[in-house]
mmCIF file of C-alpha atoms and ligand atoms in Angstrom:
data_model
loop_
_atom_site.group_PDB
_atom_site.id
_atom_site.type_symbol
_atom_site.label_atom_id
_atom_site.label_comp_id
_atom_site.label_asym_id
_atom_site.label_seq_id
_atom_site.Cartn_x
_atom_site.Cartn_y
_atom_site.Cartn_z
ATOM 1 C CA MET A 299 -39.926 1.372 5.096
ATOM 2 C CA GLN A 300 -36.545 -0.680 4.892
ATOM 3 C CA VAL A 301 -33.837 -0.429 2.185
ATOM 4 C CA PHE A 302 -32.072 -3.695 0.841
ATOM 5 C CA GLY A 303 -30.124 -4.022 -2.584
ATOM 6 C CA LEU A 304 -27.258 -5.287 -4.452
ATOM 7 C CA VAL A 305 -23.851 -3.446 -4.905
ATOM 8 C CA GLY A 306 -21.563 -4.968 -8.090
ATOM 9 C CA ASN A 307 -20.680 -3.388 -11.116
ATOM 10 C CA PRO A 308 -22.393 -4.354 -13.924
ATOM 11 C CA VAL A 309 -25.084 -5.290 -12.534
ATOM 12 C CA GLY A 310 -28.014 -4.607 -15.072
ATOM 13 C CA HIS A 311 -28.991 -7.893 -15.425
ATOM 14 C CA SER A 312 -29.445 -9.651 -11.305
ATOM 15 C CA LEU A 313 -31.926 -11.673 -9.495
ATOM 16 C CA SER A 314 -32.140 -11.020 -6.652
ATOM 17 C CA PRO A 315 -34.226 -7.897 -6.651
ATOM 18 C CA PRO A 316 -37.174 -9.861 -8.131
ATOM 19 C CA MET A 317 -36.348 -12.592 -5.480
ATOM 20 C CA HIS A 318 -35.917 -10.077 -2.614
ATOM 21 C CA GLU A 319 -38.718 -8.515 -3.675
ATOM 22 C CA ALA A 320 -40.692 -11.236 -3.883
ATOM 23 C CA ALA A 321 -39.936 -12.297 0.252
ATOM 24 C CA TYR A 322 -41.180 -9.159 0.699
ATOM 25 C CA ASP A 323 -44.497 -9.261 -0.562
ATOM 26 C CA ALA A 324 -45.228 -13.163 0.904
ATOM 27 C CA LEU A 325 -44.375 -11.383 4.549
ATOM 28 C CA GLY A 326 -46.027 -7.750 4.645
ATOM 29 C CA ILE A 327 -42.371 -6.299 5.384
ATOM 30 C CA ASP A 328 -41.582 -2.721 3.938
ATOM 31 C CA ALA A 329 -39.047 -3.062 1.781
ATOM 32 C CA ARG A 330 -37.540 -2.182 -1.428
ATOM 33 C CA TYR A 331 -34.935 -3.820 -3.256
ATOM 34 C CA VAL A 332 -32.246 -1.721 -5.122
ATOM 35 C CA THR A 333 -29.328 -1.997 -7.618
ATOM 36 C CA PHE A 334 -26.156 0.018 -7.020
ATOM 37 C CA GLU A 335 -23.474 -0.116 -9.136
ATOM 38 C CA PRO A 336 -20.789 2.664 -8.197
ATOM 39 C CA ALA A 337 -17.629 3.399 -10.116
ATOM 40 C CA VAL A 338 -14.963 0.028 -9.239
ATOM 41 C CA ASP A 339 -12.455 2.775 -7.327
ATOM 42 C CA ASP A 340 -15.453 3.880 -5.305
ATOM 43 C CA ILE A 341 -17.283 0.916 -3.078
ATOM 44 C CA GLY A 342 -15.209 1.895 0.561
ATOM 45 C CA ARG A 343 -17.509 5.020 0.069
ATOM 46 C CA ALA A 344 -20.280 3.361 -1.025
ATOM 47 C CA ILE A 345 -20.453 0.987 1.634
ATOM 48 C CA ASP A 346 -19.518 4.028 4.333
ATOM 49 C CA GLY A 347 -22.965 5.977 2.657
ATOM 50 C CA ALA A 348 -24.700 3.025 2.708
ATOM 51 C CA ASP A 349 -24.193 2.182 6.710
ATOM 52 C CA ALA A 350 -24.564 6.429 6.959
ATOM 53 C CA LEU A 351 -28.204 6.416 5.543
ATOM 54 C CA GLY A 352 -29.589 3.465 6.827
ATOM 55 C CA VAL A 353 -29.231 1.144 4.441
ATOM 56 C CA THR A 354 -29.934 -2.612 6.536
ATOM 57 C CA GLY A 355 -28.346 -4.781 4.812
ATOM 58 C CA LEU A 356 -26.328 -4.940 1.213
ATOM 59 C CA ASN A 357 -25.666 -8.116 -1.051
ATOM 60 C CA VAL A 358 -22.321 -7.406 -3.171
ATOM 61 C CA THR A 359 -20.968 -8.846 -6.563
ATOM 62 C CA ILE A 360 -18.270 -8.473 -8.894
ATOM 63 C CA PRO A 361 -15.786 -6.812 -8.761
ATOM 64 C CA PHE A 362 -16.638 -6.345 -4.907
ATOM 65 C CA LYS A 363 -17.098 -9.211 -3.218
ATOM 66 C CA GLN A 364 -13.148 -9.760 -1.892
ATOM 67 C CA ARG A 365 -12.199 -5.810 -0.954
ATOM 68 C CA VAL A 366 -15.405 -5.305 0.806
ATOM 69 C CA LEU A 367 -14.031 -7.598 3.002
ATOM 70 C CA ASP A 368 -11.956 -5.488 4.213
ATOM 71 C CA LEU A 369 -14.624 -3.210 4.494
ATOM 72 C CA VAL A 370 -16.790 -4.454 6.991
ATOM 73 C CA ASP A 371 -16.199 -7.242 10.099
ATOM 74 C CA PRO A 372 -16.276 -10.336 8.441
ATOM 75 C CA ASP A 373 -17.813 -13.218 9.842
ATOM 76 C CA PRO A 374 -14.711 -16.246 10.458
ATOM 77 C CA LEU A 375 -16.605 -18.569 7.173
ATOM 78 C CA ALA A 376 -16.197 -15.068 4.851
ATOM 79 C CA ALA A 377 -12.327 -14.634 5.794
ATOM 80 C CA ARG A 378 -11.555 -18.235 5.447
ATOM 81 C CA ILE A 379 -13.351 -18.058 2.069
ATOM 82 C CA GLY A 380 -11.685 -14.330 1.134
ATOM 83 C CA ALA A 381 -14.757 -12.841 -0.107
ATOM 84 C CA VAL A 382 -18.027 -11.295 1.290
ATOM 85 C CA ASN A 383 -21.800 -11.324 0.148
ATOM 86 C CA THR A 384 -23.686 -9.994 2.562
ATOM 87 C CA VAL A 385 -23.164 -7.240 4.699
ATOM 88 C CA ASP A 386 -26.167 -6.412 6.934
ATOM 89 C CA PHE A 387 -25.466 -2.449 8.276
ATOM 90 C CA THR A 388 -27.957 -3.360 11.360
ATOM 91 C CA GLY A 389 -25.576 -3.886 14.471
ATOM 92 C CA GLU A 390 -22.775 -1.668 16.103
ATOM 93 C CA ARG A 391 -20.138 -2.215 13.089
ATOM 94 C CA PRO A 392 -21.274 -3.022 9.669
ATOM 95 C CA ARG A 393 -20.780 -7.162 9.492
ATOM 96 C CA GLY A 394 -19.657 -9.134 6.397
ATOM 97 C CA TYR A 395 -20.744 -12.900 5.129
ATOM 98 C CA ASN A 396 -20.626 -14.897 2.475
ATOM 99 C CA THR A 397 -23.366 -17.146 2.332
ATOM 100 C CA ASP A 398 -22.778 -18.642 -1.089
ATOM 101 C CA ALA A 399 -21.755 -21.484 0.921
ATOM 102 C CA ALA A 400 -25.013 -22.015 2.560
ATOM 103 C CA GLY A 401 -26.263 -22.104 -1.245
ATOM 104 C CA VAL A 402 -24.254 -25.066 -1.425
ATOM 105 C CA THR A 403 -24.979 -26.997 1.023
ATOM 106 C CA ARG A 404 -28.638 -25.608 1.120
ATOM 107 C CA SER A 405 -29.200 -26.776 -2.497
ATOM 108 C CA PHE A 406 -27.494 -30.037 -1.355
ATOM 109 C CA ALA A 407 -29.723 -30.765 1.697
ATOM 110 C CA HIS A 408 -33.052 -29.400 -0.182
ATOM 111 C CA HIS A 409 -32.431 -32.685 -2.434
ATOM 112 C CA ASP A 410 -31.539 -34.862 0.584
ATOM 113 C CA VAL A 411 -27.637 -35.152 -0.172
ATOM 114 C CA PRO A 412 -25.743 -35.599 2.530
ATOM 115 C CA LEU A 413 -22.198 -34.601 2.375
ATOM 116 C CA ASP A 414 -21.197 -35.857 5.783
ATOM 117 C CA GLY A 415 -18.225 -38.437 4.697
ATOM 118 C CA ARG A 416 -18.801 -37.679 1.563
ATOM 119 C CA ASP A 417 -16.210 -37.919 -1.769
ATOM 120 C CA ALA A 418 -16.524 -34.594 -3.818
ATOM 121 C CA VAL A 419 -15.222 -33.191 -7.205
ATOM 122 C CA VAL A 420 -15.011 -29.271 -7.279
ATOM 123 C CA VAL A 421 -14.264 -28.181 -10.745
ATOM 124 C CA GLY A 422 -13.031 -24.759 -10.829
ATOM 125 C CA ALA A 423 -11.007 -22.700 -8.433
ATOM 126 C CA GLY A 424 -12.366 -18.453 -8.537
ATOM 127 C CA GLY A 425 -14.298 -17.085 -5.875
ATOM 128 C CA ALA A 426 -17.301 -19.389 -6.014
ATOM 129 C CA GLY A 427 -14.286 -22.535 -6.155
ATOM 130 C CA ARG A 428 -13.621 -20.546 -2.825
ATOM 131 C CA ALA A 429 -16.943 -20.499 -1.712
ATOM 132 C CA VAL A 430 -18.317 -24.408 -2.727
ATOM 133 C CA ALA A 431 -14.623 -25.981 -1.583
ATOM 134 C CA PHE A 432 -14.606 -24.869 1.608
ATOM 135 C CA ALA A 433 -18.970 -25.361 2.499
ATOM 136 C CA LEU A 434 -18.328 -29.036 1.065
ATOM 137 C CA ALA A 435 -15.308 -29.118 3.924
ATOM 138 C CA ASP A 436 -17.226 -28.188 5.911
ATOM 139 C CA SER A 437 -20.247 -30.244 5.688
ATOM 140 C CA GLY A 438 -16.985 -33.461 6.144
ATOM 141 C CA CYS A 439 -16.591 -33.887 2.433
ATOM 142 C CA ASP A 440 -13.665 -35.447 1.236
ATOM 143 C CA VAL A 441 -12.753 -32.332 -1.655
ATOM 144 C CA HIS A 442 -11.363 -32.678 -4.462
ATOM 145 C CA ILE A 443 -10.649 -29.544 -6.616
ATOM 146 C CA ALA A 444 -10.125 -29.642 -10.501
ATOM 147 C CA ASN A 445 -9.221 -26.474 -12.417
ATOM 148 C CA ARG A 446 -7.797 -25.594 -15.648
ATOM 149 C CA THR A 447 -4.877 -23.549 -13.549
ATOM 150 C CA ALA A 448 -3.129 -26.531 -11.733
ATOM 151 C CA GLU A 449 -1.378 -24.201 -8.877
ATOM 152 C CA LYS A 450 -4.531 -22.059 -8.308
ATOM 153 C CA ALA A 451 -6.109 -25.250 -7.648
ATOM 154 C CA ALA A 452 -2.973 -26.560 -4.845
ATOM 155 C CA GLU A 453 -3.147 -23.153 -3.363
ATOM 156 C CA LEU A 454 -7.041 -23.597 -2.333
ATOM 157 C CA ALA A 455 -6.206 -27.133 -1.500
ATOM 158 C CA ASP A 456 -3.782 -25.510 1.159
ATOM 159 C CA ALA A 457 -7.123 -23.045 2.701
ATOM 160 C CA VAL A 458 -9.176 -25.648 3.432
ATOM 161 C CA GLY A 459 -6.714 -27.964 4.387
ATOM 162 C CA GLY A 460 -7.006 -31.067 3.809
ATOM 163 C CA ALA A 461 -8.297 -31.117 0.196
ATOM 164 C CA SER A 462 -6.771 -32.687 -2.781
ATOM 165 C CA ALA A 463 -5.493 -30.590 -5.846
ATOM 166 C CA GLY A 464 -4.790 -30.858 -9.458
ATOM 167 C CA GLY A 465 -5.410 -30.143 -13.205
ATOM 168 C CA LEU A 466 -8.520 -31.056 -15.202
ATOM 169 C CA ASP A 467 -6.866 -33.861 -16.545
ATOM 170 C CA THR A 468 -7.637 -35.115 -12.428
ATOM 171 C CA LEU A 469 -11.315 -35.428 -12.721
ATOM 172 C CA ASP A 470 -10.934 -39.132 -13.254
ATOM 173 C CA ARG A 471 -11.901 -38.833 -9.679
ATOM 174 C CA VAL A 472 -15.145 -38.416 -10.200
ATOM 175 C CA ARG A 473 -15.731 -41.935 -11.419
ATOM 176 C CA ASP A 474 -15.272 -42.734 -7.190
ATOM 177 C CA ALA A 475 -17.086 -39.323 -6.413
ATOM 178 C CA ASP A 476 -20.334 -38.627 -4.243
ATOM 179 C CA VAL A 477 -20.652 -35.121 -5.164
ATOM 180 C CA LEU A 478 -19.613 -33.073 -8.381
ATOM 181 C CA VAL A 479 -19.823 -29.443 -7.835
ATOM 182 C CA ASN A 480 -19.322 -27.682 -11.352
ATOM 183 C CA ALA A 481 -17.664 -24.005 -9.539
ATOM 184 C CA THR A 482 -15.858 -23.040 -13.104
ATOM 185 C CA SER A 483 -17.605 -20.462 -15.813
ATOM 186 C CA VAL A 484 -17.877 -23.709 -18.598
ATOM 187 C CA GLY A 485 -21.034 -23.553 -19.774
ATOM 188 C CA MET A 486 -22.733 -20.124 -19.249
ATOM 189 C CA GLU A 487 -22.205 -19.005 -22.626
ATOM 190 C CA SER A 488 -21.114 -22.432 -25.315
ATOM 191 C CA ASP A 489 -22.893 -25.484 -24.902
ATOM 192 C CA GLU A 490 -19.994 -27.275 -23.645
ATOM 193 C CA SER A 491 -19.127 -29.320 -20.185
ATOM 194 C CA PRO A 492 -16.160 -28.858 -17.679
ATOM 195 C CA VAL A 493 -16.291 -32.782 -17.198
ATOM 196 C CA PRO A 494 -16.036 -35.866 -20.134
ATOM 197 C CA ARG A 495 -19.102 -37.053 -20.248
ATOM 198 C CA GLU A 496 -18.112 -40.794 -19.114
ATOM 199 C CA VAL A 497 -16.559 -40.258 -15.706
ATOM 200 C CA LEU A 498 -20.451 -39.331 -14.556
ATOM 201 C CA HIS A 499 -22.292 -41.941 -12.797
ATOM 202 C CA PRO A 500 -25.536 -42.759 -11.793
ATOM 203 C CA ALA A 501 -24.462 -42.441 -8.052
ATOM 204 C CA LEU A 502 -23.371 -39.222 -8.803
ATOM 205 C CA ALA A 503 -25.341 -36.230 -7.288
ATOM 206 C CA VAL A 504 -24.464 -32.976 -10.006
ATOM 207 C CA LEU A 505 -24.308 -28.828 -8.531
ATOM 208 C CA ASP A 506 -24.094 -27.310 -11.104
ATOM 209 C CA ALA A 507 -23.373 -22.943 -9.786
ATOM 210 C CA VAL A 508 -23.985 -21.983 -13.935
ATOM 211 C CA TYR A 509 -27.479 -20.753 -14.288
ATOM 212 C CA SER A 510 -28.145 -19.180 -16.866
ATOM 213 C CA PRO A 511 -28.815 -21.285 -18.974
ATOM 214 C CA VAL A 512 -30.486 -23.261 -16.233
ATOM 215 C CA GLU A 513 -30.272 -26.466 -18.200
ATOM 216 C CA THR A 514 -26.382 -26.682 -19.112
ATOM 217 C CA ARG A 515 -24.597 -29.631 -20.642
ATOM 218 C CA LEU A 516 -23.637 -30.947 -17.129
ATOM 219 C CA LEU A 517 -26.787 -31.375 -16.056
ATOM 220 C CA ARG A 518 -27.942 -33.228 -19.319
ATOM 221 C CA GLU A 519 -24.666 -35.886 -19.893
ATOM 222 C CA ALA A 520 -25.159 -36.026 -15.805
ATOM 223 C CA ALA A 521 -29.017 -36.972 -16.097
ATOM 224 C CA GLU A 522 -28.740 -38.731 -18.499
ATOM 225 C CA ALA A 523 -26.395 -40.658 -16.933
ATOM 226 C CA GLY A 524 -28.214 -41.419 -14.531
ATOM 227 C CA ALA A 525 -27.011 -39.107 -11.442
ATOM 228 C CA THR A 526 -29.154 -36.826 -9.245
ATOM 229 C CA THR A 527 -29.121 -32.103 -10.496
ATOM 230 C CA ILE A 528 -29.838 -29.219 -8.907
ATOM 231 C CA ASP A 529 -29.274 -26.324 -11.011
ATOM 232 C CA GLY A 530 -27.792 -23.212 -10.328
ATOM 233 C CA ALA A 531 -31.278 -21.241 -9.843
ATOM 234 C CA TRP A 532 -30.678 -23.113 -6.419
ATOM 235 C CA MET A 533 -27.335 -22.476 -5.481
ATOM 236 C CA LEU A 534 -28.334 -18.413 -6.246
ATOM 237 C CA LEU A 535 -31.450 -18.336 -4.886
ATOM 238 C CA PHE A 536 -30.404 -20.292 -1.120
ATOM 239 C CA GLN A 537 -27.846 -17.573 -1.392
ATOM 240 C CA GLY A 538 -30.254 -15.192 -1.118
ATOM 241 C CA VAL A 539 -32.461 -17.301 1.436
ATOM 242 C CA GLU A 540 -29.511 -17.160 3.974
ATOM 243 C CA ALA A 541 -28.795 -13.418 3.096
ATOM 244 C CA PHE A 542 -32.162 -12.228 3.758
ATOM 245 C CA GLU A 543 -32.975 -14.337 7.025
ATOM 246 C CA ARG A 544 -29.308 -13.176 8.195
ATOM 247 C CA TRP A 545 -30.915 -9.370 8.175
ATOM 248 C CA THR A 546 -34.857 -9.835 8.948
ATOM 249 C CA GLY A 547 -34.353 -13.011 11.252
ATOM 250 C CA GLU A 548 -37.214 -14.492 9.992
ATOM 251 C CA ASP A 549 -37.030 -17.596 8.061
ATOM 252 C CA ALA A 550 -37.296 -17.197 4.460
ATOM 253 C CA PRO A 551 -40.617 -17.894 2.055
ATOM 254 C CA VAL A 552 -38.335 -20.591 -0.094
ATOM 255 C CA ASP A 553 -41.446 -20.666 -2.688
ATOM 256 C CA ALA A 554 -42.291 -17.697 -3.319
ATOM 257 C CA MET A 555 -38.644 -16.291 -3.799
ATOM 258 C CA ASN A 556 -37.777 -19.419 -5.654
ATOM 259 C CA GLY A 557 -41.344 -18.833 -7.874
ATOM 260 C CA ALA A 558 -39.853 -15.072 -8.837
ATOM 261 C CA LEU A 559 -36.486 -16.432 -9.431
ATOM 262 C CA ARG A 560 -37.481 -18.584 -12.226
ATOM 263 C CA ALA A 561 -40.120 -16.659 -13.972
ATOM 264 C CA ARG A 562 -36.869 -14.916 -14.871
ATOM 265 C CA LEU A 563 -35.061 -17.243 -15.867
ATOM 266 C CA SER A 564 -35.211 -19.808 -19.023
HETATM 267 P P1 NAP B 848 -13.771 -16.411 -11.999
HETATM 268 O O1 NAP B 848 -13.928 -16.453 -9.613
HETATM 269 O O2 NAP B 848 -13.972 -15.944 -12.454
HETATM 270 O O3 NAP B 848 -14.012 -18.782 -11.563
HETATM 271 C C1 NAP B 848 -13.607 -18.528 -12.747
HETATM 272 C C2 NAP B 848 -13.364 -20.191 -12.830
HETATM 273 O O4 NAP B 848 -13.863 -20.463 -13.603
HETATM 274 C C3 NAP B 848 -11.808 -20.897 -12.605
HETATM 275 O O5 NAP B 848 -12.063 -21.124 -11.509
HETATM 276 C C4 NAP B 848 -11.129 -20.238 -14.400
HETATM 277 O O6 NAP B 848 -10.587 -21.905 -14.612
HETATM 278 C C5 NAP B 848 -13.034 -21.438 -15.140
HETATM 279 N N1 NAP B 848 -12.193 -21.444 -16.474
HETATM 280 C C6 NAP B 848 -13.260 -20.143 -17.097
HETATM 281 N N2 NAP B 848 -13.230 -20.640 -17.967
HETATM 282 C C7 NAP B 848 -12.492 -21.897 -18.486
HETATM 283 C C8 NAP B 848 -12.461 -23.138 -19.300
HETATM 284 N N3 NAP B 848 -12.581 -22.727 -20.542
HETATM 285 N N4 NAP B 848 -11.559 -24.161 -18.958
HETATM 286 C C9 NAP B 848 -11.546 -24.238 -18.265
HETATM 287 N N5 NAP B 848 -11.554 -23.109 -16.562
HETATM 288 C C10 NAP B 848 -12.150 -22.068 -17.262
HETATM 289 O O7 NAP B 848 -15.831 -16.876 -11.357
HETATM 290 P P2 NAP B 848 -16.209 -17.050 -10.686
HETATM 291 O O8 NAP B 848 -17.192 -16.212 -10.297
HETATM 292 O O9 NAP B 848 -16.047 -17.759 -10.080
HETATM 293 O O10 NAP B 848 -17.539 -17.515 -10.841
HETATM 294 C C11 NAP B 848 -17.638 -19.357 -11.904
HETATM 295 C C12 NAP B 848 -19.361 -19.465 -12.171
HETATM 296 O O11 NAP B 848 -19.758 -19.705 -10.917
HETATM 297 C C13 NAP B 848 -20.348 -18.324 -12.570
HETATM 298 O O12 NAP B 848 -21.027 -18.883 -14.355
HETATM 299 C C14 NAP B 848 -20.796 -17.860 -12.207
HETATM 300 O O13 NAP B 848 -21.870 -17.232 -12.564
HETATM 301 C C15 NAP B 848 -21.429 -18.364 -11.528
HETATM 302 N N6 NAP B 848 -21.673 -18.733 -9.839
HETATM 303 C C16 NAP B 848 -23.154 -19.316 -9.713
HETATM 304 C C17 NAP B 848 -23.171 -18.755 -8.460
HETATM 305 C C18 NAP B 848 -24.648 -19.263 -7.641
HETATM 306 O O14 NAP B 848 -25.321 -18.633 -6.663
HETATM 307 N N7 NAP B 848 -25.201 -20.190 -8.466
HETATM 308 C C19 NAP B 848 -22.467 -17.472 -7.639
HETATM 309 C C20 NAP B 848 -21.518 -16.895 -7.756
HETATM 310 C C21 NAP B 848 -20.609 -17.726 -9.334
HETATM 311 P P3 NAP B 848 -8.553 -20.761 -14.018
HETATM 312 O O15 NAP B 848 -8.656 -20.440 -12.433
HETATM 313 O O16 NAP B 848 -7.471 -22.083 -15.071
HETATM 314 O O17 NAP B 848 -9.136 -19.444 -14.688
#
C-alpha cells in the first residue's frame, strides 16, 4: 500500500483526504491519504521521517509551505514562487513542486478562458497571490497586482518581472481587464468582496481562490455583472489533480475527485 498525505498545522478540516482517496478508488490504486500535524519546529524531522518511511508523496500547507522549500529540491517554478505545496519522495531526493499555480491555470483552461495576451488583475500578494501572479504571467497575461499593503504588491511584481502593482485603490484597472483573481482571504469569514462591484463587467472572467463559502460575494456580484465565474473549489481541485499526476504519472480521475470535493462543500 502506498501512503500519501498532507502536512500542516492545523489540518483538521482538510478536504484533501476524501478528494485523493476518491481518485485511488476510481483507479483501483492501493493507497491511503493521511493528515499529519507536526509541531511547527518539527517540520524538518517530519520530511526526513516521511522519506525514510517510504511515504510516496505529501501535500504541504500552512505554516510549512515556505520552510519546506529549503528541505527538498524545489522545481524552478516552486523556487520562483518561494513555496512548495507538493513533495514527491519517489526519486533519489525529495522533490518539491507548487501545484497551486497549475490549480489556477487549469481552472481557467477547464472553463475555456484563454490567458495568453490577456490583461489580468490579481488582488492579494500573500501565499496564494504569489502562486496566482506567477501562474498568470507564465501563461502570457499582462499582470497587475493590487494589495492592501501596496509594498508587498510591488515586491511581488518585481519578483514576477514585467508586472505592475499598487494598493487597492488601483482596482479601477479591473474595468479594462479580461481576468480577475481574488487571492485575498476577504470573503471567507464575512459576506464582503475585495473588489467594488462597479468595476465588474461581462467580458471579465473571475476566479475567487476562497472556497469556503463556495459562492462568495465577489462571485455573486460578478455573475450579476454578466462575468464568467470560477469558484475556489476548482483551484483546490486542480492543485490536487496536478499533485496526483506528479506522484502517480497517471491522468487523474477529475470527475471523481471533483464529486468527492463538492460533496463536502456547501
Ligand atoms: P496570506 O498569505 O495570509 O495572504 C492574505 C492576503 O489577503 C494578503 O494579500 C492580505 O493583504 C489580504 N487581506 C487579508 N485581509 C484583508 C482585508 N481585510 N482587506 C484586504 N486584503 C486583505 O493567505 P493565503 O495563503 O495567500 O490565502 C489567501 C486566500 O486564498 C485564503 O482564503 C485561502 O483559503 C485561499 N487559498 C485557496 C486555495 C485554493 O486552492 N482554492 C489555495 C491557497 C489559498 P496584506 O498583504 O495587506 O495583509
